[in-house]
Coordinates of C-alpha atoms in Angstrom, one line a residue:
X1 CA 28.5 -12.0 17.0
X2 CA 27.2 -10.5 20.3
X3 CA 23.4 -9.9 20.7
X4 CA 24.0 -6.2 21.2
X5 CA 25.9 -6.0 17.9
X6 CA 23.3 -8.0 16.1
X7 CA 20.6 -5.7 17.4
X8 CA 22.5 -2.6 16.3
X9 CA 23.0 -4.0 12.8
X10 CA 19.3 -4.8 12.5
X11 CA 18.3 -1.3 13.6
X12 CA 20.7 0.2 11.1
X13 CA 19.3 -2.0 8.4
X14 CA 15.8 -1.0 9.3
X15 CA 16.7 2.7 9.3
X16 CA 18.4 2.4 5.8
X17 CA 15.3 0.7 4.4
X18 CA 12.4 2.3 6.2
X19 CA 13.5 5.7 7.5
X20 CA 16.4 7.4 5.7
X21 CA 15.1 7.3 2.0
X22 CA 11.5 8.1 2.7
X23 CA 11.6 11.9 2.7
X24 CA 13.6 11.9 -0.5
X25 CA 10.9 10.2 -2.5
X26 CA 8.2 12.5 -3.8
X27 CA 4.5 11.5 -3.2
X28 CA 2.8 9.5 -5.9
X29 CA -0.6 10.3 -7.3
X30 CA -3.3 9.2 -7.0
X31 CA -2.9 7.0 -4.0
X32 CA -0.4 8.8 -1.7
X33 CA -1.6 12.3 -2.5
X34 CA -5.2 11.1 -1.9
X35 CA -4.6 9.6 1.6
X36 CA -2.4 12.6 2.5
X37 CA -5.1 15.0 1.7
X38 CA -8.0 13.1 3.3
X39 CA -6.0 12.9 6.5
X40 CA -5.0 16.5 6.4
X41 CA -8.6 17.6 5.9
X42 CA -9.6 15.4 8.8
X43 CA -7.1 17.0 11.1
X44 CA -7.9 20.5 9.9
X45 CA -11.7 20.1 10.4
X46 CA -11.4 18.1 13.6
X47 CA -14.1 15.8 12.0
X48 CA -13.0 12.2 12.6
X49 CA -16.2 10.3 11.7
X50 CA -16.9 11.0 8.0
X51 CA -14.0 11.0 5.5
X52 CA -14.0 14.0 3.2
X53 CA -11.9 14.5 0.1
X54 CA -11.8 18.2 -1.2
X55 CA -14.6 18.7 1.4
X56 CA -16.7 16.2 -0.6
X57 CA -18.1 13.1 0.9
X58 CA -15.7 10.2 0.2
X59 CA -17.2 6.8 1.1
X60 CA -14.7 4.4 -0.6
X61 CA -13.1 3.4 2.7
X62 CA -13.9 3.5 6.4
X63 CA -12.2 5.7 8.9
X64 CA -9.6 3.9 11.0
X65 CA -6.8 4.0 8.4
X66 CA -7.1 7.7 8.2
X67 CA -6.8 7.9 12.0
X68 CA -3.4 6.1 11.8
X69 CA -2.3 8.5 9.0
X70 CA -3.5 11.4 11.2
X71 CA -1.0 10.4 13.9
X72 CA 1.8 10.4 11.3
X73 CA 1.0 13.9 10.2
X74 CA 0.5 15.1 13.8
X75 CA 3.9 13.7 14.9
X76 CA 6.0 14.5 11.8
X77 CA 4.2 17.4 10.3
X78 CA 3.4 18.3 6.7
X79 CA 6.1 16.2 5.2
X80 CA 6.5 13.2 2.9
X81 CA 7.6 11.2 5.9
X82 CA 4.6 12.3 7.9
X83 CA 2.3 11.1 5.1
X84 CA 4.0 7.7 5.0
X85 CA 4.6 7.3 8.8
X86 CA 1.3 5.4 9.3
X87 CA 2.3 2.7 6.7
X88 CA 5.8 2.4 8.1
X89 CA 4.6 2.1 11.7
X90 CA 2.1 -0.5 10.7
X91 CA 4.6 -2.6 8.7
X92 CA 7.1 -2.4 11.5
X93 CA 4.6 -3.5 14.2
X94 CA 3.5 -6.3 11.9
X95 CA 7.2 -7.5 11.8
X96 CA 7.3 -7.4 15.6
X97 CA 4.1 -9.6 15.7
X98 CA 5.7 -12.0 13.2
X99 CA 8.7 -12.3 15.5
X100 CA 6.4 -13.0 18.5
X101 CA 4.5 -15.6 16.5
X102 CA 7.7 -17.3 15.3
X103 CA 8.9 -17.6 18.9
X104 CA 5.6 -19.1 19.9
X105 CA 5.4 -21.6 17.0
X106 CA 8.9 -22.8 16.6
X107 CA 10.5 -21.9 20.0
X108 CA 13.4 -20.4 18.2
X109 CA 14.6 -16.8 18.4
X110 CA 16.7 -17.3 15.3
X111 CA 13.7 -18.5 13.2
X112 CA 11.5 -15.7 14.5
X113 CA 14.1 -13.0 13.9
X114 CA 14.9 -14.3 10.4
X115 CA 11.2 -14.4 9.6
X116 CA 10.8 -10.7 10.5
X117 CA 13.9 -9.8 8.4
X118 CA 12.6 -11.8 5.4
X119 CA 9.2 -10.1 5.8
X120 CA 10.6 -6.5 6.0
X121 CA 13.0 -7.0 3.0
X122 CA 10.6 -8.8 0.7
X123 CA 10.0 -6.6 -2.4
X124 CA 6.2 -6.4 -2.2
X125 CA 6.2 -5.7 1.6
X126 CA 8.9 -3.0 1.4
X127 CA 7.2 -1.4 -1.7
X128 CA 3.8 -1.2 -0.1
X129 CA 5.1 -0.8 3.5
X130 CA 6.7 2.5 2.7
X131 CA 3.9 3.7 0.5
X132 CA 1.0 5.8 2.0
X133 CA -2.0 3.5 1.4
X134 CA -4.3 1.7 3.7
X135 CA -3.1 -1.9 2.9
X136 CA -0.1 -1.9 5.4
X137 CA -2.5 -0.7 8.1
X138 CA -5.0 -3.5 7.2
X139 CA -2.0 -5.9 7.3
X140 CA -1.3 -5.0 10.9
X141 CA -4.8 -5.8 12.0
X142 CA -4.9 -9.1 10.0
X143 CA -1.5 -10.2 11.5
X144 CA -2.9 -9.2 14.9
X145 CA -6.0 -11.3 14.4
X146 CA -4.0 -14.3 13.3
X147 CA -1.6 -13.9 16.3
X148 CA -4.6 -13.5 18.6
X149 CA -6.1 -16.8 17.5
X150 CA -2.8 -18.6 18.0
X151 CA -2.8 -17.2 21.5
X152 CA -6.1 -19.1 22.1
X153 CA -4.6 -22.2 20.6
X154 CA -1.8 -22.1 23.2
X155 CA -4.1 -21.2 26.1
X156 CA -3.8 -23.4 29.1
X157 CA -6.7 -21.8 31.0
X158 CA -10.1 -20.4 30.2
X159 CA -8.9 -16.9 31.2
X160 CA -6.0 -17.1 28.6
X161 CA -8.4 -18.4 26.0
X162 CA -10.8 -15.5 26.8
X163 CA -8.0 -13.0 26.4
X164 CA -7.1 -14.4 23.0
X165 CA -10.7 -14.3 21.6
X166 CA -11.2 -10.8 22.9
X167 CA -8.0 -9.6 21.2
X168 CA -9.2 -11.4 18.0
X169 CA -12.4 -9.5 18.1
X170 CA -10.6 -6.2 18.7
X171 CA -8.2 -6.8 15.7
X172 CA -11.2 -7.7 13.5
X173 CA -13.0 -4.5 14.5
X174 CA -10.0 -2.3 13.7
X175 CA -9.5 -4.1 10.4
X176 CA -13.1 -3.7 9.5
X177 CA -12.9 0.0 10.3
X178 CA -9.8 0.3 8.2
X179 CA -10.9 -1.4 5.0
X180 CA -14.3 -3.0 5.5
X181 CA -15.6 -6.6 5.4
X182 CA -12.4 -7.8 3.8
X183 CA -10.8 -7.7 7.2
X184 CA -13.3 -10.3 8.4
X185 CA -13.0 -12.6 5.4
X186 CA -9.3 -13.2 5.5
X187 CA -9.1 -14.5 9.2
X188 CA -12.2 -16.6 8.7
X189 CA -10.8 -18.2 5.5
X190 CA -7.4 -18.8 7.1
X191 CA -8.6 -20.1 10.5
X192 CA -11.6 -22.2 9.7
X193 CA -10.0 -24.9 7.6
X194 CA -7.1 -25.2 10.1
X195 CA -9.6 -25.4 13.0
X196 CA -11.5 -28.2 11.3
X197 CA -8.2 -30.0 10.4
X198 CA -7.0 -29.8 14.1
X199 CA -10.4 -30.8 15.5
X200 CA -10.9 -27.4 17.1
X201 CA -14.0 -26.4 15.3
X202 CA -16.2 -27.0 18.3
X203 CA -14.2 -24.7 20.4
X204 CA -14.3 -22.1 17.6
X205 CA -18.1 -22.3 17.6
X206 CA -18.3 -21.9 21.4
X207 CA -16.0 -19.0 21.6
X208 CA -16.6 -17.4 18.2
X209 CA -19.7 -15.5 19.4
X210 CA -17.6 -13.7 21.9
X211 CA -15.2 -12.5 19.2
X212 CA -18.1 -11.3 17.1
X213 CA -19.6 -9.5 20.0
X214 CA -16.3 -7.7 20.8
X215 CA -15.9 -6.7 17.2
X216 CA -19.5 -5.4 17.0
X217 CA -19.2 -3.5 20.3
X218 CA -15.9 -1.8 19.3
X219 CA -17.0 -0.8 15.7
X220 CA -20.6 0.1 16.6
X221 CA -20.0 3.6 17.9
X222 CA -18.3 4.8 14.7
X223 CA -20.7 2.7 12.5
X224 CA -23.8 4.3 14.2
X225 CA -22.2 7.8 14.2
X226 CA -21.5 7.8 10.4
X227 CA -24.9 6.3 9.7
X228 CA -26.4 9.2 11.7
X229 CA -24.4 11.8 9.9
X230 CA -24.4 10.3 6.4
X231 CA -27.3 7.8 6.0
X232 CA -26.3 6.4 2.6
X233 CA -22.7 5.6 3.6
X234 CA -23.4 1.9 4.3
X235 CA -25.4 1.4 1.1
X236 CA -22.6 2.8 -1.0
X237 CA -19.8 1.2 0.9
X238 CA -21.3 -2.3 0.9
X239 CA -22.7 -2.6 -2.6
X240 CA -20.3 -0.5 -4.6
X241 CA -17.0 -1.0 -2.8
X242 CA -17.5 -4.7 -1.9
X243 CA -20.0 -6.4 -4.2
X244 CA -19.2 -4.6 -7.4
X245 CA -15.5 -4.3 -6.9
X246 CA -15.0 -8.0 -6.2
X247 CA -17.8 -10.0 -7.8
X248 CA -19.8 -8.3 -10.5
X249 CA -19.0 -8.3 -14.2
X250 CA -18.1 -4.6 -14.0
X251 CA -15.7 -5.0 -11.1
X252 CA -12.8 -2.6 -10.9
X253 CA -9.3 -3.8 -11.8
X254 CA -10.5 -7.0 -13.5
X255 CA -7.7 -9.6 -14.1
X256 CA -7.4 -13.3 -14.9
X257 CA -7.3 -16.0 -12.2
X258 CA -3.5 -16.5 -12.5
X259 CA -2.9 -12.7 -11.9
X260 CA -1.3 -13.2 -8.5
X261 CA 1.2 -15.8 -9.5
X262 CA 3.7 -13.4 -11.0
X263 CA 2.9 -10.9 -8.2
X264 CA 3.7 -13.5 -5.6
X265 CA 7.0 -14.6 -7.4
X266 CA 8.2 -11.0 -7.8
X267 CA 7.1 -10.0 -4.4
X268 CA 9.1 -12.7 -2.7
X269 CA 12.4 -11.4 -4.1
X270 CA 15.1 -11.5 -2.8
X271 CA 13.9 -14.7 -1.1
X272 CA 12.3 -16.4 -4.1
X273 CA 14.6 -19.4 -4.0
X274 CA 13.2 -20.4 -0.7
X275 CA 9.5 -20.2 -1.7
X276 CA 8.9 -23.7 -3.3
X277 CA 10.8 -25.6 -0.6
X278 CA 9.1 -23.8 2.2
X279 CA 5.6 -24.5 0.9
X280 CA 6.4 -28.1 0.1
X281 CA 8.0 -28.6 3.5
X282 CA 5.0 -27.1 5.3
X283 CA 2.7 -29.4 3.3
X284 CA 4.7 -32.5 4.3
X285 CA 4.7 -31.4 7.9
X286 CA 1.0 -30.6 8.1
X287 CA 0.3 -33.6 10.4
X288 CA 3.3 -33.2 12.6
X289 CA 3.7 -29.5 13.0
X290 CA 0.5 -27.5 13.7
X291 CA 2.2 -24.2 13.3
X292 CA 3.5 -24.9 9.8
X293 CA 0.0 -26.1 8.8
X294 CA -1.5 -22.9 10.3
X295 CA 0.8 -20.7 8.3
X296 CA 0.2 -22.7 5.1
X297 CA -3.6 -22.2 5.5
X298 CA -3.0 -18.5 6.1
X299 CA -1.1 -18.3 2.8
X300 CA -3.2 -20.5 0.5
X301 CA -6.8 -19.8 1.4
X302 CA -6.7 -16.0 1.1
X303 CA -4.6 -16.3 -2.0
X304 CA -7.3 -18.6 -3.6
X305 CA -10.0 -16.2 -2.5
X306 CA -8.4 -13.1 -4.1
X307 CA -7.6 -15.1 -7.2
X308 CA -11.3 -16.0 -7.6
X309 CA -12.4 -12.4 -7.1
X310 CA -12.9 -10.5 -10.3
X311 CA -11.2 -7.3 -9.0
X312 CA -7.5 -7.6 -8.3
X313 CA -4.7 -5.4 -7.2
X314 CA -1.1 -6.5 -6.1
X315 CA -1.7 -5.0 -2.7
X316 CA -4.5 -7.4 -1.9
X317 CA -2.2 -10.4 -1.2
X318 CA 0.1 -8.4 1.1
X319 CA -1.3 -10.4 4.1
X320 CA 0.0 -13.6 2.6
X321 CA 3.6 -12.5 3.0
X322 CA 3.5 -12.6 6.8
X323 CA 3.1 -16.4 7.1
X324 CA 5.3 -16.9 4.0
X325 CA 8.2 -15.1 5.8
X326 CA 7.9 -17.5 8.8
X327 CA 7.6 -20.6 6.5
X328 CA 10.8 -19.5 4.7
X329 CA 12.6 -18.9 7.9
X330 CA 11.6 -22.2 9.4
X331 CA 12.6 -24.0 6.1
X332 CA 16.0 -22.1 6.1
X333 CA 17.0 -23.6 9.5
X334 CA 15.7 -27.1 8.8
X335 CA 19.2 -28.3 8.0
X336 CA 18.2 -30.5 5.0
X337 CA 20.3 -31.0 1.9
X338 CA 17.5 -29.4 -0.2
X339 CA 17.9 -26.2 1.9
X340 CA 21.5 -25.8 1.0
X341 CA 20.6 -26.1 -2.7
X342 CA 17.8 -23.6 -2.2
X343 CA 20.3 -21.1 -0.8
X344 CA 22.5 -21.5 -3.8
X345 CA 19.5 -21.2 -6.2
X346 CA 18.3 -18.1 -4.3
X347 CA 21.7 -16.5 -4.7
X348 CA 21.8 -17.2 -8.5
X349 CA 18.2 -15.8 -8.9
X350 CA 19.3 -12.5 -7.2
X351 CA 22.5 -12.3 -9.2
X352 CA 20.7 -12.9 -12.5
X353 CA 17.9 -10.5 -11.6
X354 CA 20.5 -7.8 -10.9
X355 CA 22.4 -8.5 -14.1
X356 CA 19.4 -8.7 -16.3
X357 CA 17.7 -5.5 -14.9
X358 CA 21.0 -3.6 -15.2
X359 CA 21.4 -4.7 -18.8
X360 CA 17.8 -3.7 -19.6
X361 CA 18.3 -0.4 -18.1
X362 CA 21.6 0.4 -19.8
X363 CA 21.0 -1.3 -23.2
X364 CA 17.3 -0.8 -23.8
X365 CA 15.6 2.1 -21.9
X366 CA 18.6 4.5 -21.3
X367 CA 18.8 7.5 -23.7
X368 CA 21.4 5.7 -25.8
X369 CA 19.5 2.4 -25.6
X370 CA 17.9 0.2 -28.3
X371 CA 14.3 1.1 -27.4
X372 CA 12.4 3.1 -30.1
X373 CA 11.2 5.5 -27.4
X374 CA 13.7 5.4 -24.4
X375 CA 12.2 5.9 -21.0
X376 CA 15.0 8.2 -20.0
X377 CA 15.6 11.6 -21.7
X378 CA 19.1 12.6 -23.0
X379 CA 19.8 14.8 -20.0
X380 CA 19.1 12.0 -17.4
X381 CA 22.4 10.2 -17.3
X382 CA 22.6 10.6 -13.6
X383 CA 19.2 9.0 -13.0
X384 CA 20.2 6.1 -15.3
X385 CA 23.4 5.6 -13.3
X386 CA 21.5 5.6 -10.0
X387 CA 19.2 3.0 -11.4
X388 CA 22.1 0.9 -12.7
X389 CA 23.9 1.2 -9.4
X390 CA 20.8 0.0 -7.5
X391 CA 20.5 -3.2 -9.6
X392 CA 24.3 -3.8 -9.7
X393 CA 24.2 -3.7 -5.9
X394 CA 21.4 -6.3 -6.0
X395 CA 23.4 -8.6 -8.2
X396 CA 26.6 -8.2 -6.1
X397 CA 24.8 -9.2 -3.0
X398 CA 23.1 -12.1 -4.8
X399 CA 26.5 -13.3 -5.9
X400 CA 27.9 -13.1 -2.4
X401 CA 25.0 -14.9 -0.9
X402 CA 25.3 -18.0 -3.2
X403 CA 27.4 -19.9 -0.7
X404 CA 25.5 -20.9 2.5
X405 CA 28.7 -21.2 4.6
X406 CA 28.7 -19.0 7.7
X407 CA 25.1 -18.0 7.0
X408 CA 26.2 -16.0 3.9
X409 CA 22.8 -16.8 2.4
X410 CA 21.4 -14.1 4.8
X411 CA 23.2 -11.4 2.7
X412 CA 20.1 -11.7 0.4
X413 CA 18.5 -9.2 2.8
X414 CA 20.9 -6.6 1.4
X415 CA 20.0 -7.2 -2.2
X416 CA 17.2 -4.5 -2.4
X417 CA 19.1 -2.0 -0.1
X418 CA 20.7 0.1 -2.9
X419 CA 17.4 0.2 -4.7
X420 CA 15.7 1.4 -1.5
X421 CA 18.3 4.2 -1.1
X422 CA 18.5 5.3 -4.8
X423 CA 15.0 4.7 -6.3
X424 CA 13.9 8.2 -5.6
X425 CA 16.8 9.5 -7.7
X426 CA 16.4 6.9 -10.5
X427 CA 12.8 7.6 -11.5
X428 CA 12.6 8.9 -15.1
X429 CA 11.5 12.5 -15.5
X430 CA 8.5 11.6 -17.7
X431 CA 7.3 9.4 -14.8
X432 CA 7.9 12.2 -12.3
X433 CA 6.0 14.6 -14.5
X434 CA 2.9 12.4 -14.5
X435 CA 3.0 10.5 -11.2
X436 CA 4.9 12.8 -8.9
X437 CA 3.4 16.3 -9.3
X438 CA 5.2 17.9 -6.3
X439 CA 8.0 19.3 -8.4
X440 CA 5.5 20.8 -10.9
X441 CA 3.5 22.3 -8.1
X442 CA 6.6 23.8 -6.5
X443 CA 7.2 25.9 -9.7
X444 CA 3.7 27.3 -9.9
X445 CA 3.1 27.3 -6.2
X446 CA 2.7 31.0 -5.8
X447 CA 0.5 31.4 -8.8
X448 CA -1.8 28.7 -7.4
X449 CA -1.8 30.1 -3.9
X450 CA -2.8 33.5 -5.1
X451 CA -5.7 32.2 -7.1
X452 CA -9.3 32.8 -6.0
X453 CA -10.4 29.6 -7.9
X454 CA -8.5 26.4 -8.5
X455 CA -9.6 23.8 -11.0
X456 CA -8.1 20.4 -12.0
X457 CA -9.2 17.7 -14.3
X458 CA -7.5 14.8 -12.4
X459 CA -8.3 14.0 -8.7
X460 CA -4.8 12.6 -8.1
X461 CA -3.1 15.8 -9.3
X462 CA -5.7 17.9 -7.5
X463 CA -5.0 16.1 -4.2
X464 CA -1.3 17.0 -4.6
X465 CA -2.2 20.6 -5.2
X466 CA -4.6 20.6 -2.2
X467 CA -2.0 19.0 0.1
X468 CA 0.9 21.2 -1.0
X469 CA -1.2 24.4 -0.6
X470 CA -3.2 23.1 2.4
X471 CA -6.5 24.1 0.8
X472 CA -9.3 21.8 -0.2
X473 CA -11.5 24.2 -2.3
X474 CA -10.5 22.6 -5.6
X475 CA -13.1 22.5 -8.3
X476 CA -13.1 19.9 -11.1
X477 CA -13.0 20.5 -14.8
X478 CA -14.4 18.0 -17.4
X479 CA -13.8 14.8 -15.5
X480 CA -15.1 13.5 -12.1
X481 CA -13.3 10.2 -11.8
X482 CA -13.5 8.7 -8.3
X483 CA -15.3 11.8 -7.1
X484 CA -18.4 11.1 -9.1
X485 CA -20.4 10.0 -6.1
X486 CA -19.3 12.9 -3.9
X487 CA -20.0 15.4 -6.6
X488 CA -23.5 14.0 -7.2
X489 CA -24.8 15.5 -3.9
X490 CA -26.9 18.7 -4.5
X491 CA -24.6 20.8 -2.2
X492 CA -21.5 19.7 -4.2
X493 CA -22.6 19.9 -7.9
X494 CA -21.3 23.5 -8.2
X495 CA -17.8 22.1 -7.7
X496 CA -17.8 20.5 -11.2
X497 CA -17.5 22.5 -14.4
X498 CA -18.2 20.7 -17.7
X499 CA -15.8 21.4 -20.6
X500 CA -18.4 23.0 -22.8
X501 CA -19.5 25.2 -19.9
X502 CA -16.1 26.4 -18.8
X503 CA -15.9 29.5 -20.9
X504 CA -19.1 30.9 -19.5
X505 CA -18.1 29.8 -16.0
X506 CA -14.7 31.5 -16.4
X507 CA -16.3 34.8 -17.6
X508 CA -18.3 35.0 -14.4
X509 CA -15.8 33.8 -11.8
X510 CA -12.7 35.7 -13.0
X511 CA -14.5 38.8 -12.0
X512 CA -14.0 37.7 -8.4
X513 CA -10.3 36.9 -8.7
X514 CA -7.7 35.0 -10.5
X515 CA -8.5 31.5 -11.8
X516 CA -6.0 28.6 -12.2
X517 CA -6.5 25.4 -14.1
X518 CA -4.2 22.4 -13.8
X519 CA -4.5 19.7 -16.5
X520 CA -3.1 16.2 -16.9
X521 CA -2.6 15.7 -20.7
X522 CA -3.2 12.4 -22.3
X523 CA -0.3 10.1 -23.2
X524 CA -0.1 11.8 -26.6
X525 CA 0.8 15.1 -24.9
X526 CA -1.5 17.2 -27.1
X527 CA -2.3 20.6 -25.6
X528 CA -6.0 21.5 -25.4
X529 CA -5.6 25.0 -26.7
X530 CA -8.5 24.7 -29.2
X531 CA -10.9 23.8 -26.4
X532 CA -10.1 26.4 -23.8
X533 CA -10.2 30.2 -23.6
X534 CA -6.7 31.7 -24.2
X535 CA -4.9 31.9 -20.8
X536 CA -2.8 34.8 -19.6
X537 CA -0.1 32.4 -18.2
X538 CA 1.0 28.9 -19.2
X539 CA 3.5 26.5 -17.7
X540 CA 4.1 22.9 -18.9
X541 CA 6.1 20.2 -17.3
X542 CA 5.7 16.9 -19.1
X543 CA 2.0 15.9 -19.1
X544 CA 1.1 18.5 -16.5
X545 CA 0.0 21.9 -17.6
X546 CA -0.9 25.1 -15.7
X547 CA -3.2 27.7 -17.2
X548 CA -3.6 31.0 -15.4
X549 CA -6.4 33.4 -16.0
X550 CA -6.0 36.8 -14.4
X551 CA -8.8 38.6 -12.6
X552 CA -11.0 40.6 -15.0
X553 CA -13.3 42.7 -12.9

């Protein structure tokens, strides 16, 4: 196959995964709607130093990730694709850097290109890389940092080495301004053991201060500016977002030490069959192949660090998939007998995964299934069929990729394709009604837009309302959630209305205009009629409820 044909096929594959389906998937709350709204408010206010959420101070993350998201919304407008463009761009650029690193390490275009394809089609990478959160942006800066250090390793002159360490400092600075001190921990954890193993620790000590100086100089203007505007930002961001989240007994998202093992295994699909052999081969080659040892250190040390931390989320180990992709690609072209077996095992894993998930969908959670409470409703046959077709496609490609002859094992890259194209149509209505509020908001859009006051009891749903209506003046009823810190400021306390004070608040404020209240019901779906004044208008869609109170001058 000619190079031009291969390039065209790769671009088409990329478009089918990362471009075509994106606009057809509604935004998820709370993450996507949160980052969409924060970036929208930043663009609207032309204030690019302090992040605000509903015009409230929001100190959970630094600012650089919002800058990338700003570009997406500037270029592609007020669209779902515009919200996700920053994550997609960052993931794509990470794949390009992986290609560069593969060429430098293994002197093989084939290994480098396969590594990028494995990376882009890995389930965890694709899931997060097309999802509007900050983790794909952080991933870009971490991959940039690791590539920059490898540039210093290859340097033949002091000028080349200087360039590498300066780029490393710049990548660390951008990573720090995207998600904080975590961006500094991962490169240190991955590079330090390898440098000691390769007897390069002395060089690292000599040149390291330059990297630190570059990182400080690049991040200092924003760090000083936000400290000047909001003096308690660093106290909150360091102690609450770093120490408490990762180390203290009350850390968020607590999980056991082994939490990331199933995440890693599922995230490696559809390449899971190559995982054990690639890690084992890299360990065996640690003394002969510096590149494989470098990638292994990049996988294992951050993985161990995140496993030890009390707070855990699947997105935290996303940086581990960049080196894993190159290790798998290098292993795939090693030509050993074990690799041929791994290809076959990988095909069987994908085939069985497709078959089992299809059966679970059709036999258990479909409306006619065996589950006591099916996930799909009786009128969602089309959604069930879309889901089944997605996993049937996975199984078919797994079956075709079982034989390694003529590189058929590479067909595994097509296993998630039908899922990527159809997942937006296969989501059950009950999930859409709680996690994708855009369809609910579209029904009550005019009623919300014509309201003088808007209230919500859930920040995720409130951010969807704010983004859709392009207004940030949402008040909060009964629950504060992640906005507790922002609402604690004296100038923001009026934005919160306690449940027992709502009737009195409503009596005063509806004299100034219409009041709308959006509620997220509990999993039991019980309406709060007994706790609220009778509304003039009610609309319910699943767990989302709209209460309208007409103006009463």
